[in-house]
Amino acid sequence: MADEKLPTQKENYAEWYNQLVLKAELADYAPVRGCMVVRPYGWALWENITSWLDNEFKACGHVNAAFPTLIPMSFFEKEKEHVEGFSPELAVVTHGGGEKLEEPLVVRPTSETIIGHMYAKWIKSWRDLPILIVQWGSVLRWEMRTKLFLRTTEFYWHEGHTAHATKDEAMEEMYRILDIYEKFCLEEAAIPVIKGTKSDTERFAGAQITTSIEAMMWDKRALQSGTSHYFGPNFSKAFDIQYLDQGNTLQYCETTSWAISSRIIGALIMVHGDDQGLVLPPRLAPIQAVMVPIYRDADQKSAVMPVVDRLFAELKAAGIRVKVDDREEVTPGFKFNDWEMRGVPLRIEIGPKDVEKNSVALARRDIPGREGKSFVSQDNLPATVTGMLTTIQAALLAKATAFRDANIHDPKDYEELKQVVEDGWAYSWWCESKECEAKVKADTKATTRNIPLNQPGGEGRCIVCGEKATRKVYFAKAY
RNA sequence: CGGGGUGUAGCGCAGUUGGCAGCGCACCGCGUUUGGGACGCGGGGGCCGGCGGUUCAAGUCCGCCCACCCCGACCA
């Protein structure tokens, strides 16, 4: 239960975030360092995220499956970049059944290797392709610094792993998924994102191309909110994933993988949250509207509650995720604050005056205080509420988009870039050299986020070295 | 791994020259309250992070260890 005020976002953003996660009962610290317990409210939110994505994946031919948590250590050594990228953060099982294992087992940090191994068994012919499998589960990465949802030792996600006959098909798959991720962020999470390609230094270990969607948090830092990778034949060669083509020639498969993790919940918190707490987009909110009955005594209660019950039934029948807060031990005022902390998009207050006037009071979470309150008729309440939820969903996206756009700058020179990334993003021409990228990082701590797919065209001069550049990139400090 | 900090009731903390372990919130009971975080009265709850040492006596002094949090180098 929310028992205290949060620090404001300006006072202490990190502390605002931590306390919000705990007080909104999204998650709690687990007894193991860096691990979290996702509480029922947080998991309900996650389920709304996963079920939407699951539907989208299935709609374009993907199927779900499950692979083991434990992976032979030797699998990780088969792809050079992959093992180099992941070995620092592997958790390794050395004992089982009271005895030392002959070969250590890795708790999966991602499943390319074991899935590659299985694909090699399953794929013989061009007729077996493509394989489009998604695994829902959790993975473990030994992180040095953790933060609830944003970076935890164990986190939840889906990982899509696909194998194709040709490069074109694999590339198409990578971009198809990136589009789904973008659609999810815009339409469900109300988070504007930028689709783009990662630089070589920011690429996934073992990938030929890594694409990402990048979002701006309230503190103007960037959060990579989803990734989609093209591996070319890297993993196929490491794991012997080969097929016979129509001409009876043995070919290596082209593979991809892609993921959105429970980190996206951190993005929802940081993009929409305010000093009162969480603000959830209606399409993902576990509770879209909460009803708070108001009465002084038994007489008023017996007048109010039948109306509450009737309206609740109507709203529920209309498919709205609605809850009645009928707790007796706390005051309405407390409930207002409590549900605001939890980010419920719409509050419906019903008291004696409303019973008399056939009205209810609606309070929008995204517009705090009096301005967000309106008094509407009880007639056709489901339609009114549905309309309001749609309005709120759109308002959140519009607000987040305006905020992001206002904080992306096009610095004139390197000096200005250094200032800009202190409190925003820079969108600049870049020669794509590691040296210039490293210089920016060393000088400012900002990294390249991605090279957007959507380019202005033409060419310019690298913001760092002044050499010819053909593409623009986003520089920002990132989570 | 480096720097900083904290470990005492579920949470937040106080605890003096070493001398019966406390306060606020939360929790339980009863009553009054209820349109923006109500109040009164009465309760329950402790291996004081762990181990060792000093002492008649340790939450307090000394040593070692452990854990967690915050700030830096890697990552979705």
Coordinates of C-alpha atoms (C1' of nucleotides) in Angstrom, one line a residue:
Chain A
M1 CA 0.0 0.0 0.0
A2 CA 1.2 3.5 -0.8
D3 CA 1.9 5.0 2.6
E4 CA 4.1 8.0 1.8
K5 CA 4.8 10.5 -0.9
L6 CA 7.5 9.9 -3.5
P7 CA 10.4 12.2 -3.9
T8 CA 9.8 14.4 -6.9
Q9 CA 11.4 13.5 -10.2
K10 CA 13.5 16.6 -10.1
E11 CA 14.6 16.1 -6.5
N12 CA 16.0 12.6 -7.1
Y13 CA 15.1 10.7 -10.2
A14 CA 16.7 7.5 -9.2
E15 CA 15.0 7.4 -5.9
W16 CA 11.7 8.4 -7.4
Y17 CA 12.0 5.4 -9.7
N18 CA 12.9 2.9 -7.0
Q19 CA 10.2 3.9 -4.6
L20 CA 7.6 4.1 -7.3
V21 CA 8.3 0.5 -8.3
L22 CA 8.0 -0.7 -4.7
K23 CA 5.0 1.4 -3.7
A24 CA 3.0 0.7 -6.9
E25 CA 3.7 -2.9 -6.1
L26 CA 5.1 -3.7 -9.5
A27 CA 8.2 -5.5 -8.1
D28 CA 10.2 -6.0 -4.9
Y29 CA 13.8 -6.9 -4.2
A30 CA 14.5 -10.6 -4.0
P31 CA 16.9 -12.1 -1.5
V32 CA 19.5 -12.6 -4.2
R33 CA 21.5 -9.6 -5.2
G34 CA 20.3 -8.0 -8.4
C35 CA 17.2 -10.2 -8.7
M36 CA 13.6 -8.9 -8.4
V37 CA 10.3 -10.4 -7.6
V38 CA 7.6 -9.3 -10.1
R39 CA 4.5 -8.8 -8.0
P40 CA 1.0 -9.6 -9.3
Y41 CA 0.3 -6.0 -10.4
G42 CA 3.6 -5.8 -12.3
W43 CA 3.0 -9.2 -13.8
A44 CA -0.5 -8.3 -15.0
L45 CA 1.1 -5.4 -16.8
W46 CA 3.7 -7.7 -18.3
E47 CA 0.9 -10.2 -19.4
N48 CA -0.8 -7.4 -21.3
I49 CA 2.4 -6.6 -23.0
T50 CA 3.2 -10.2 -23.8
S51 CA -0.3 -11.2 -25.0
W52 CA -0.3 -8.4 -27.6
L53 CA 3.1 -9.3 -28.9
D54 CA 2.3 -13.0 -28.9
N55 CA -0.7 -12.3 -31.1
E56 CA 1.3 -10.3 -33.5
F57 CA 4.0 -12.9 -33.8
K58 CA 1.5 -15.7 -34.4
A59 CA -0.3 -13.5 -37.0
C60 CA 2.8 -13.7 -39.2
G61 CA 3.6 -17.3 -38.8
H62 CA 5.6 -17.6 -35.6
V63 CA 5.2 -20.5 -33.2
N64 CA 6.1 -20.8 -29.5
A65 CA 8.4 -23.4 -28.0
A66 CA 10.6 -23.9 -25.0
F67 CA 14.3 -24.7 -24.7
P68 CA 16.2 -25.6 -21.6
T69 CA 17.6 -23.1 -19.1
L70 CA 20.9 -24.9 -18.9
I71 CA 23.3 -24.8 -21.8
P72 CA 26.6 -26.7 -22.1
M73 CA 29.5 -24.4 -21.6
S74 CA 31.1 -25.6 -24.8
F75 CA 28.3 -24.3 -26.9
F76 CA 29.3 -20.8 -26.0
E77 CA 32.8 -21.3 -27.3
K78 CA 31.6 -22.1 -30.8
E79 CA 31.0 -18.5 -31.9
K80 CA 33.9 -16.3 -31.2
E81 CA 32.3 -12.9 -30.8
H82 CA 29.4 -14.4 -28.9
V83 CA 31.5 -16.0 -26.2
E84 CA 33.6 -12.8 -25.9
G85 CA 30.5 -10.7 -25.5
F86 CA 28.8 -12.9 -23.0
S87 CA 31.5 -14.7 -20.9
P88 CA 31.8 -11.8 -18.4
E89 CA 28.2 -12.1 -17.4
L90 CA 27.6 -15.9 -17.4
A91 CA 26.4 -17.8 -14.3
V92 CA 27.8 -21.2 -14.4
V93 CA 26.5 -24.4 -12.8
T94 CA 29.4 -26.6 -11.7
H95 CA 27.7 -29.1 -9.4
G96 CA 24.6 -31.3 -9.7
G97 CA 23.3 -34.1 -7.5
G98 CA 26.1 -33.4 -5.0
E99 CA 28.9 -34.1 -7.6
K100 CA 31.1 -31.9 -9.7
L101 CA 29.9 -31.9 -13.3
E102 CA 32.1 -33.1 -16.1
E103 CA 31.2 -30.1 -18.2
P104 CA 30.0 -26.9 -16.6
L105 CA 26.5 -25.7 -17.6
V106 CA 25.7 -22.1 -18.3
V107 CA 22.4 -20.6 -17.1
R108 CA 21.2 -19.1 -20.4
P109 CA 21.9 -15.5 -20.9
T110 CA 20.3 -15.8 -24.3
S111 CA 19.6 -19.0 -26.4
E112 CA 21.2 -18.6 -29.8
T113 CA 23.6 -21.5 -29.1
I114 CA 21.2 -24.1 -27.9
I115 CA 18.6 -23.2 -30.4
G116 CA 21.2 -23.2 -33.1
H117 CA 22.2 -26.7 -32.0
M118 CA 18.6 -27.9 -32.3
Y119 CA 18.1 -26.2 -35.6
A120 CA 21.1 -28.1 -37.0
K121 CA 19.3 -31.3 -36.1
W122 CA 15.9 -30.2 -37.5
I123 CA 16.9 -28.5 -40.7
K124 CA 17.8 -30.7 -43.7
S125 CA 16.0 -29.3 -46.7
W126 CA 14.9 -26.0 -48.1
R127 CA 11.4 -27.4 -47.5
D128 CA 12.1 -27.1 -43.7
L129 CA 12.6 -23.3 -44.0
P130 CA 11.8 -20.9 -42.7
I131 CA 11.7 -21.8 -39.0
L132 CA 10.1 -19.1 -36.9
I133 CA 10.2 -20.0 -33.2
V134 CA 9.6 -17.7 -30.2
Q135 CA 10.6 -18.7 -26.7
W136 CA 9.0 -16.9 -23.7
G137 CA 11.0 -17.1 -20.5
S138 CA 13.7 -15.6 -18.5
V139 CA 17.4 -15.4 -18.8
L140 CA 20.3 -14.6 -16.5
R141 CA 23.1 -12.2 -16.9
W142 CA 25.5 -11.4 -14.1
E143 CA 25.3 -7.6 -14.1
M144 CA 27.5 -5.4 -12.0
R145 CA 24.9 -2.7 -11.3
T146 CA 21.3 -3.5 -11.3
K147 CA 18.1 -1.6 -11.1
L148 CA 14.5 -2.9 -10.9
F149 CA 13.2 -3.8 -14.4
L150 CA 15.9 -1.8 -16.2
R151 CA 18.8 -4.1 -15.4
T152 CA 18.3 -7.2 -13.2
T153 CA 20.3 -10.4 -13.0
E154 CA 17.4 -12.4 -14.2
F155 CA 14.9 -10.8 -16.5
Y156 CA 11.9 -11.9 -18.5
W157 CA 11.5 -11.7 -22.3
H158 CA 10.7 -13.4 -25.5
E159 CA 13.5 -14.3 -27.8
G160 CA 12.6 -15.0 -31.4
H161 CA 14.9 -17.2 -33.4
T162 CA 14.4 -17.7 -37.0
A163 CA 16.3 -19.6 -39.8
H164 CA 15.9 -18.7 -43.4
A165 CA 17.2 -19.8 -46.8
T166 CA 18.3 -16.5 -48.0
K167 CA 19.8 -13.2 -46.8
D168 CA 16.8 -11.3 -48.2
E169 CA 14.3 -13.3 -46.2
A170 CA 16.4 -13.0 -43.0
M171 CA 16.8 -9.3 -43.4
E172 CA 13.1 -9.0 -44.2
E173 CA 12.3 -10.9 -40.9
M174 CA 14.6 -8.6 -38.9
Y175 CA 12.8 -5.5 -40.2
R176 CA 9.3 -7.1 -39.9
I177 CA 9.9 -7.7 -36.2
L178 CA 11.4 -4.2 -35.7
D179 CA 8.2 -2.8 -37.2
I180 CA 6.1 -4.9 -34.8
Y181 CA 8.2 -3.5 -31.9
E182 CA 7.6 0.0 -33.1
K183 CA 3.9 -0.6 -33.5
F184 CA 3.8 -2.0 -30.0
C185 CA 5.6 1.0 -28.6
L186 CA 3.4 3.6 -30.4
E187 CA 0.0 2.0 -30.2
E188 CA 0.2 0.1 -26.9
A189 CA 2.9 1.7 -24.8
A190 CA 2.4 5.2 -26.1
I191 CA 6.1 5.5 -26.4
P192 CA 7.6 7.1 -29.5
V193 CA 10.7 5.3 -30.7
I194 CA 13.3 5.6 -33.3
K195 CA 14.1 2.6 -35.5
G196 CA 17.7 2.3 -36.5
T197 CA 20.9 0.3 -36.9
K198 CA 23.4 -0.1 -34.1
S199 CA 27.0 0.9 -34.7
D200 CA 29.6 -1.8 -34.8
T201 CA 30.6 -1.2 -31.2
E202 CA 27.0 -1.4 -30.0
R203 CA 26.1 -4.5 -32.0
F204 CA 25.0 -7.7 -30.3
A205 CA 27.8 -10.2 -29.8
G206 CA 27.8 -12.4 -32.9
A207 CA 25.4 -10.4 -35.0
Q208 CA 26.2 -8.9 -38.4
I209 CA 23.5 -6.3 -38.1
T210 CA 21.7 -5.2 -34.9
T211 CA 18.7 -2.9 -35.2
S212 CA 17.0 -1.3 -32.3
I213 CA 14.2 0.9 -31.2
E214 CA 15.3 3.7 -28.9
A215 CA 13.1 5.7 -26.6
M216 CA 13.7 8.9 -24.6
M217 CA 13.1 8.7 -20.8
W218 CA 11.8 11.5 -18.7
D219 CA 15.4 12.4 -17.7
K220 CA 16.3 12.5 -21.4
R221 CA 18.5 9.5 -21.3
A222 CA 18.0 6.9 -24.0
L223 CA 16.7 3.4 -23.4
Q224 CA 17.1 0.6 -26.0
S225 CA 13.6 -0.8 -25.8
G226 CA 13.9 -3.7 -28.3
T227 CA 16.4 -5.2 -30.6
S228 CA 16.3 -7.3 -33.8
H229 CA 19.4 -9.0 -35.1
Y230 CA 20.6 -10.3 -38.4
F231 CA 23.3 -13.0 -38.0
G232 CA 24.0 -13.9 -41.6
P233 CA 25.5 -17.4 -41.5
N234 CA 27.6 -16.7 -38.3
F235 CA 25.6 -19.1 -36.1
S236 CA 24.9 -21.5 -38.9
K237 CA 28.6 -22.0 -39.5
A238 CA 29.3 -22.3 -35.8
F239 CA 26.5 -24.9 -35.3
D240 CA 26.3 -26.5 -38.8
I241 CA 22.8 -25.3 -39.6
Q242 CA 22.7 -26.4 -43.2
Y243 CA 20.1 -27.3 -45.8
L244 CA 20.0 -28.7 -49.3
D245 CA 18.6 -26.2 -51.8
Q246 CA 16.5 -27.0 -54.8
G247 CA 19.7 -27.6 -56.8
N248 CA 20.9 -30.2 -54.3
T249 CA 23.6 -27.9 -53.0
L250 CA 24.4 -27.7 -49.3
Q251 CA 23.8 -24.1 -48.0
Y252 CA 24.2 -22.4 -44.7
C253 CA 21.1 -20.9 -43.2
E254 CA 20.6 -17.2 -42.5
T255 CA 19.4 -16.6 -39.0
T256 CA 17.9 -13.8 -36.9
S257 CA 17.0 -13.2 -33.3
W258 CA 15.1 -10.5 -31.6
A259 CA 13.8 -9.5 -28.2
I260 CA 11.8 -7.2 -26.0
S261 CA 12.4 -7.7 -22.3
S262 CA 10.7 -6.8 -19.1
R263 CA 12.9 -3.7 -19.2
I264 CA 10.0 -2.2 -21.3
I265 CA 8.2 -1.8 -18.0
G266 CA 11.0 0.5 -16.9
A267 CA 10.4 2.5 -20.0
L268 CA 6.7 2.8 -19.3
I269 CA 7.5 4.1 -15.8
M270 CA 10.1 6.6 -16.9
V271 CA 8.3 7.9 -20.0
H272 CA 4.9 8.5 -18.5
G273 CA 5.3 8.6 -14.7
D274 CA 5.0 11.8 -12.8
D275 CA 5.4 13.1 -9.2
Q276 CA 2.2 11.3 -8.1
G277 CA 3.5 8.0 -9.4
L278 CA 2.9 5.7 -12.3
V279 CA 0.9 6.6 -15.3
L280 CA -0.1 3.7 -17.4
P281 CA -1.4 3.8 -21.0
P282 CA -5.0 2.5 -21.0
R283 CA -4.3 -0.2 -23.5
L284 CA -1.7 -1.9 -21.2
A285 CA -3.1 -0.9 -17.8
P286 CA -4.2 -4.0 -15.7
I287 CA -6.9 -1.8 -14.3
Q288 CA -8.2 0.8 -16.7
A289 CA -10.7 2.4 -14.4
V290 CA -11.2 2.3 -10.7
M291 CA -14.5 3.1 -9.0
V292 CA -14.4 4.8 -5.7
P293 CA -17.7 4.9 -3.8
I294 CA -18.2 7.8 -1.4
Y295 CA -20.6 7.9 1.5
R296 CA -20.8 9.1 5.1
D297 CA -23.1 6.7 6.7
A298 CA -25.1 3.5 6.3
D299 CA -28.0 5.4 4.6
Q300 CA -25.7 7.0 2.0
K301 CA -23.9 3.7 1.5
S302 CA -27.1 1.9 0.7
A303 CA -28.0 4.6 -1.8
V304 CA -24.5 4.7 -3.4
M305 CA -23.5 1.0 -3.6
P306 CA -26.4 -0.2 -5.9
V307 CA -25.4 2.4 -8.4
V308 CA -21.8 1.5 -8.1
D309 CA -22.6 -2.2 -8.6
R310 CA -24.9 -1.4 -11.6
L311 CA -22.3 0.8 -13.4
F312 CA -19.5 -1.7 -12.6
A313 CA -21.5 -4.5 -14.3
E314 CA -22.1 -2.2 -17.3
L315 CA -18.5 -1.3 -17.7
K316 CA -17.3 -4.8 -17.2
A317 CA -19.8 -6.1 -19.8
A318 CA -18.4 -3.5 -22.2
G319 CA -14.9 -5.1 -21.9
I320 CA -13.4 -2.4 -19.7
R321 CA -10.9 -3.6 -17.1
V322 CA -12.6 -2.0 -14.1
K323 CA -12.3 -2.4 -10.3
V324 CA -14.4 -1.2 -7.4
D325 CA -12.3 -0.1 -4.4
D326 CA -14.8 -0.9 -1.6
R327 CA -12.3 -0.9 1.2
E328 CA -13.9 0.4 4.4
E329 CA -10.8 1.1 6.3
V330 CA -9.4 3.9 4.2
T331 CA -10.9 7.2 3.1
P332 CA -11.7 8.2 -0.4
G333 CA -8.9 10.7 -0.4
F334 CA -6.4 8.0 0.4
K335 CA -7.8 5.8 -2.4
F336 CA -7.4 8.6 -4.9
N337 CA -3.7 8.9 -4.0
D338 CA -3.3 5.1 -3.9
W339 CA -4.6 4.5 -7.4
E340 CA -2.7 7.4 -8.8
M341 CA 0.4 5.9 -7.4
R342 CA -0.5 2.7 -9.3
G343 CA -1.1 4.6 -12.5
V344 CA -4.8 3.7 -13.2
P345 CA -5.7 5.8 -16.1
L346 CA -9.2 6.8 -15.0
R347 CA -10.9 7.1 -11.7
I348 CA -14.7 7.1 -11.3
E349 CA -16.0 8.7 -8.2
I350 CA -19.6 8.0 -7.1
G351 CA -21.2 9.7 -4.1
P352 CA -24.6 10.8 -2.9
K353 CA -24.6 13.9 -5.1
D354 CA -24.0 11.7 -8.1
V355 CA -26.8 9.3 -7.2
E356 CA -29.1 12.3 -7.0
K357 CA -28.0 13.9 -10.2
N358 CA -27.5 10.6 -12.2
S359 CA -23.8 11.6 -12.7
V360 CA -20.3 10.4 -11.9
A361 CA -17.1 12.2 -11.5
L362 CA -14.3 11.2 -13.8
A363 CA -10.7 12.0 -13.0
R364 CA -8.0 11.5 -15.6
R365 CA -4.7 10.2 -14.3
D366 CA -2.7 12.0 -17.1
I367 CA -4.1 15.4 -16.1
P368 CA -3.6 15.7 -12.3
G369 CA -5.9 17.8 -10.1
R370 CA -9.0 19.7 -10.9
E371 CA -8.4 20.2 -14.6
G372 CA -8.5 16.4 -15.2
K373 CA -11.9 16.1 -13.5
S374 CA -15.2 16.1 -15.2
F375 CA -18.8 15.2 -14.3
V376 CA -20.7 13.0 -16.7
S377 CA -24.0 11.3 -16.9
Q378 CA -24.4 7.7 -15.8
D379 CA -26.2 7.1 -19.0
N380 CA -24.0 5.4 -21.6
L381 CA -21.1 5.4 -19.1
P382 CA -19.3 2.6 -20.9
A383 CA -19.2 4.6 -24.1
T384 CA -18.0 7.7 -22.2
V385 CA -15.3 5.8 -20.4
T386 CA -14.1 4.0 -23.6
G387 CA -13.9 7.3 -25.4
M388 CA -12.0 8.8 -22.5
L389 CA -9.5 5.9 -22.4
T390 CA -8.9 6.4 -26.1
T391 CA -8.3 10.1 -25.5
I392 CA -5.9 9.4 -22.7
Q393 CA -4.0 6.9 -24.8
A394 CA -3.5 9.4 -27.5
A395 CA -2.7 12.2 -25.1
L396 CA 0.1 10.2 -23.6
L397 CA 1.7 9.4 -26.9
A398 CA 1.4 13.1 -28.0
K399 CA 2.9 14.3 -24.8
A400 CA 5.8 11.9 -24.9
T401 CA 6.4 12.7 -28.6
A402 CA 6.4 16.4 -28.0
F403 CA 8.8 16.0 -25.1
R404 CA 11.2 13.8 -27.1
D405 CA 11.2 16.1 -30.2
A406 CA 11.8 19.1 -28.0
N407 CA 14.9 17.4 -26.6
I408 CA 16.5 16.2 -29.8
H409 CA 19.0 18.8 -31.1
D410 CA 21.1 19.2 -34.2
P411 CA 24.3 20.8 -32.9
K412 CA 26.2 23.0 -35.2
D413 CA 29.6 21.8 -34.1
Y414 CA 31.4 19.5 -31.7
E415 CA 31.4 22.0 -28.8
E416 CA 27.6 22.3 -29.1
L417 CA 27.2 18.6 -29.3
K418 CA 29.0 18.2 -26.0
Q419 CA 26.6 20.6 -24.4
V420 CA 23.5 19.1 -26.0
V421 CA 24.1 15.6 -24.8
E422 CA 24.3 16.8 -21.2
D423 CA 20.5 17.2 -21.3
G424 CA 19.2 15.7 -24.5
W425 CA 20.0 13.9 -27.7
A426 CA 22.1 15.0 -30.6
Y427 CA 21.2 14.1 -34.1
S428 CA 24.3 14.5 -36.2
W429 CA 26.2 13.5 -39.2
W430 CA 28.8 10.9 -38.4
C431 CA 31.6 9.4 -40.4
E432 CA 30.9 6.0 -38.8
S433 CA 34.5 5.6 -37.5
K434 CA 35.1 3.9 -34.1
E435 CA 37.5 6.7 -33.3
C436 CA 35.0 9.5 -33.5
E437 CA 32.4 7.4 -31.6
A438 CA 35.0 6.7 -28.9
K439 CA 35.9 10.3 -28.6
V440 CA 32.3 11.4 -28.0
K441 CA 32.0 8.7 -25.4
A442 CA 35.2 9.7 -23.6
D443 CA 34.3 13.4 -23.7
T444 CA 30.7 13.2 -22.8
K445 CA 29.7 9.6 -21.7
A446 CA 27.2 9.7 -24.6
T447 CA 27.2 6.8 -27.0
T448 CA 25.7 6.3 -30.4
R449 CA 22.2 5.1 -30.0
N450 CA 21.4 4.2 -33.5
I451 CA 21.6 5.2 -37.1
P452 CA 18.0 5.8 -37.9
L453 CA 16.5 4.0 -40.9
N454 CA 14.8 7.2 -41.8
Q455 CA 17.6 9.4 -43.1
P456 CA 17.4 12.9 -44.4
G457 CA 19.4 12.0 -47.5
G458 CA 22.3 13.8 -49.0
E459 CA 25.6 14.0 -47.1
G460 CA 27.3 16.1 -44.5
R461 CA 30.4 16.5 -42.4
C462 CA 31.1 14.3 -39.4
I463 CA 30.3 16.3 -36.2
V464 CA 33.5 15.0 -34.6
C465 CA 36.2 15.0 -37.3
G466 CA 34.7 16.9 -40.2
E467 CA 35.2 14.1 -42.7
K468 CA 32.5 13.3 -45.2
A469 CA 29.5 11.5 -43.7
T470 CA 26.6 9.9 -45.5
R471 CA 24.3 9.1 -42.5
K472 CA 23.1 10.8 -39.4
V473 CA 23.2 9.2 -35.9
Y474 CA 21.8 9.8 -32.5
F475 CA 24.2 10.5 -29.7
A476 CA 22.8 10.2 -26.1
K477 CA 23.5 9.0 -22.6
A478 CA 21.9 5.7 -22.2
Y479 CA 20.6 3.4 -19.5
Chain B
rC1 C1' 36.5 -4.4 -8.8
rG2 C1' 37.4 1.0 -6.9
rG3 C1' 35.0 5.1 -4.0
rG4 C1' 31.0 6.4 -0.4
rG5 C1' 27.2 4.8 2.9
rU6 C1' 23.9 1.7 5.9
rG7 C1' 22.9 -2.8 8.9
rU8 C1' 18.3 -2.2 15.8
rA9 C1' 10.2 -4.6 15.0
rG10 C1' 7.3 -5.4 8.2
rC11 C1' 9.2 -0.1 6.7
rG12 C1' 11.8 4.6 8.3
rC13 C1' 14.8 5.7 12.3
rA14 C1' 16.6 7.1 17.7
rG15 C1' 19.5 4.8 21.3
rU16 C1' 23.9 9.7 25.8
rU17 C1' 29.9 8.3 30.1
rG18 C1' 28.7 0.5 28.5
rG19 C1' 23.6 -0.5 33.1
rC20 C1' 15.6 -3.3 31.9
rA21 C1' 15.7 -2.0 23.7
rG22 C1' 12.6 2.7 22.2
rC23 C1' 9.8 6.2 18.6
rG24 C1' 6.9 7.1 14.0
rC25 C1' 4.4 4.6 10.2
rA26 C1' 2.4 -0.1 9.0
rC27 C1' -0.4 -4.4 11.4
rC28 C1' -4.6 -6.4 15.0
rG29 C1' -9.3 -4.9 18.2
rC30 C1' -13.2 -1.3 19.4
rG31 C1' -15.5 3.3 18.5
rU32 C1' -16.0 7.9 15.8
rU33 C1' -15.0 9.2 10.6
rU34 C1' -15.3 9.1 4.8
rG35 C1' -16.1 14.3 -2.4
rG36 C1' -7.9 14.7 -2.2
rG37 C1' -3.3 10.9 2.0
rA38 C1' -9.0 10.9 9.2
rC39 C1' -8.8 10.5 14.6
rG40 C1' -9.1 8.4 19.7
rC41 C1' -8.3 4.4 23.0
rG42 C1' -6.3 -0.4 23.6
rG43 C1' -2.9 -4.3 21.7
rG44 C1' 0.8 -7.8 19.1
rG45 C1' 5.5 -7.8 17.2
rG46 C1' 13.2 -8.0 18.5
rC47 C1' 19.1 -13.8 17.7
rC48 C1' 20.1 -5.1 17.8
rG49 C1' 23.6 -8.5 10.2
rG50 C1' 27.2 -12.7 11.8
rC51 C1' 31.5 -14.5 14.5
rG52 C1' 35.2 -13.6 18.0
rG53 C1' 37.4 -10.3 21.8
rU54 C1' 37.4 -6.6 26.2
rU55 C1' 34.1 -6.3 30.7
rC56 C1' 30.6 -7.9 36.6
rA57 C1' 27.7 -6.1 32.4
rA58 C1' 28.0 -4.8 25.0
rG59 C1' 22.9 -2.4 20.5
rU60 C1' 27.0 0.8 22.5
rC61 C1' 34.1 -0.4 22.8
rC62 C1' 37.9 -3.5 19.6
rG63 C1' 38.9 -7.0 15.5
rC64 C1' 37.4 -10.0 11.4
rC65 C1' 33.5 -11.4 8.1
rC66 C1' 28.8 -10.9 5.5
rA67 C1' 24.9 -8.4 3.2
rC68 C1' 22.5 -4.5 0.9
rC69 C1' 22.2 0.6 -1.1
rC70 C1' 24.4 4.9 -3.8
rC71 C1' 28.4 6.8 -7.3
rG72 C1' 32.1 5.1 -11.4
rA73 C1' 34.3 0.9 -15.6
rC74 C1' 30.3 -3.7 -19.0
rC75 C1' 25.1 -4.8 -20.7
rA76 C1' 18.5 -5.8 -22.9

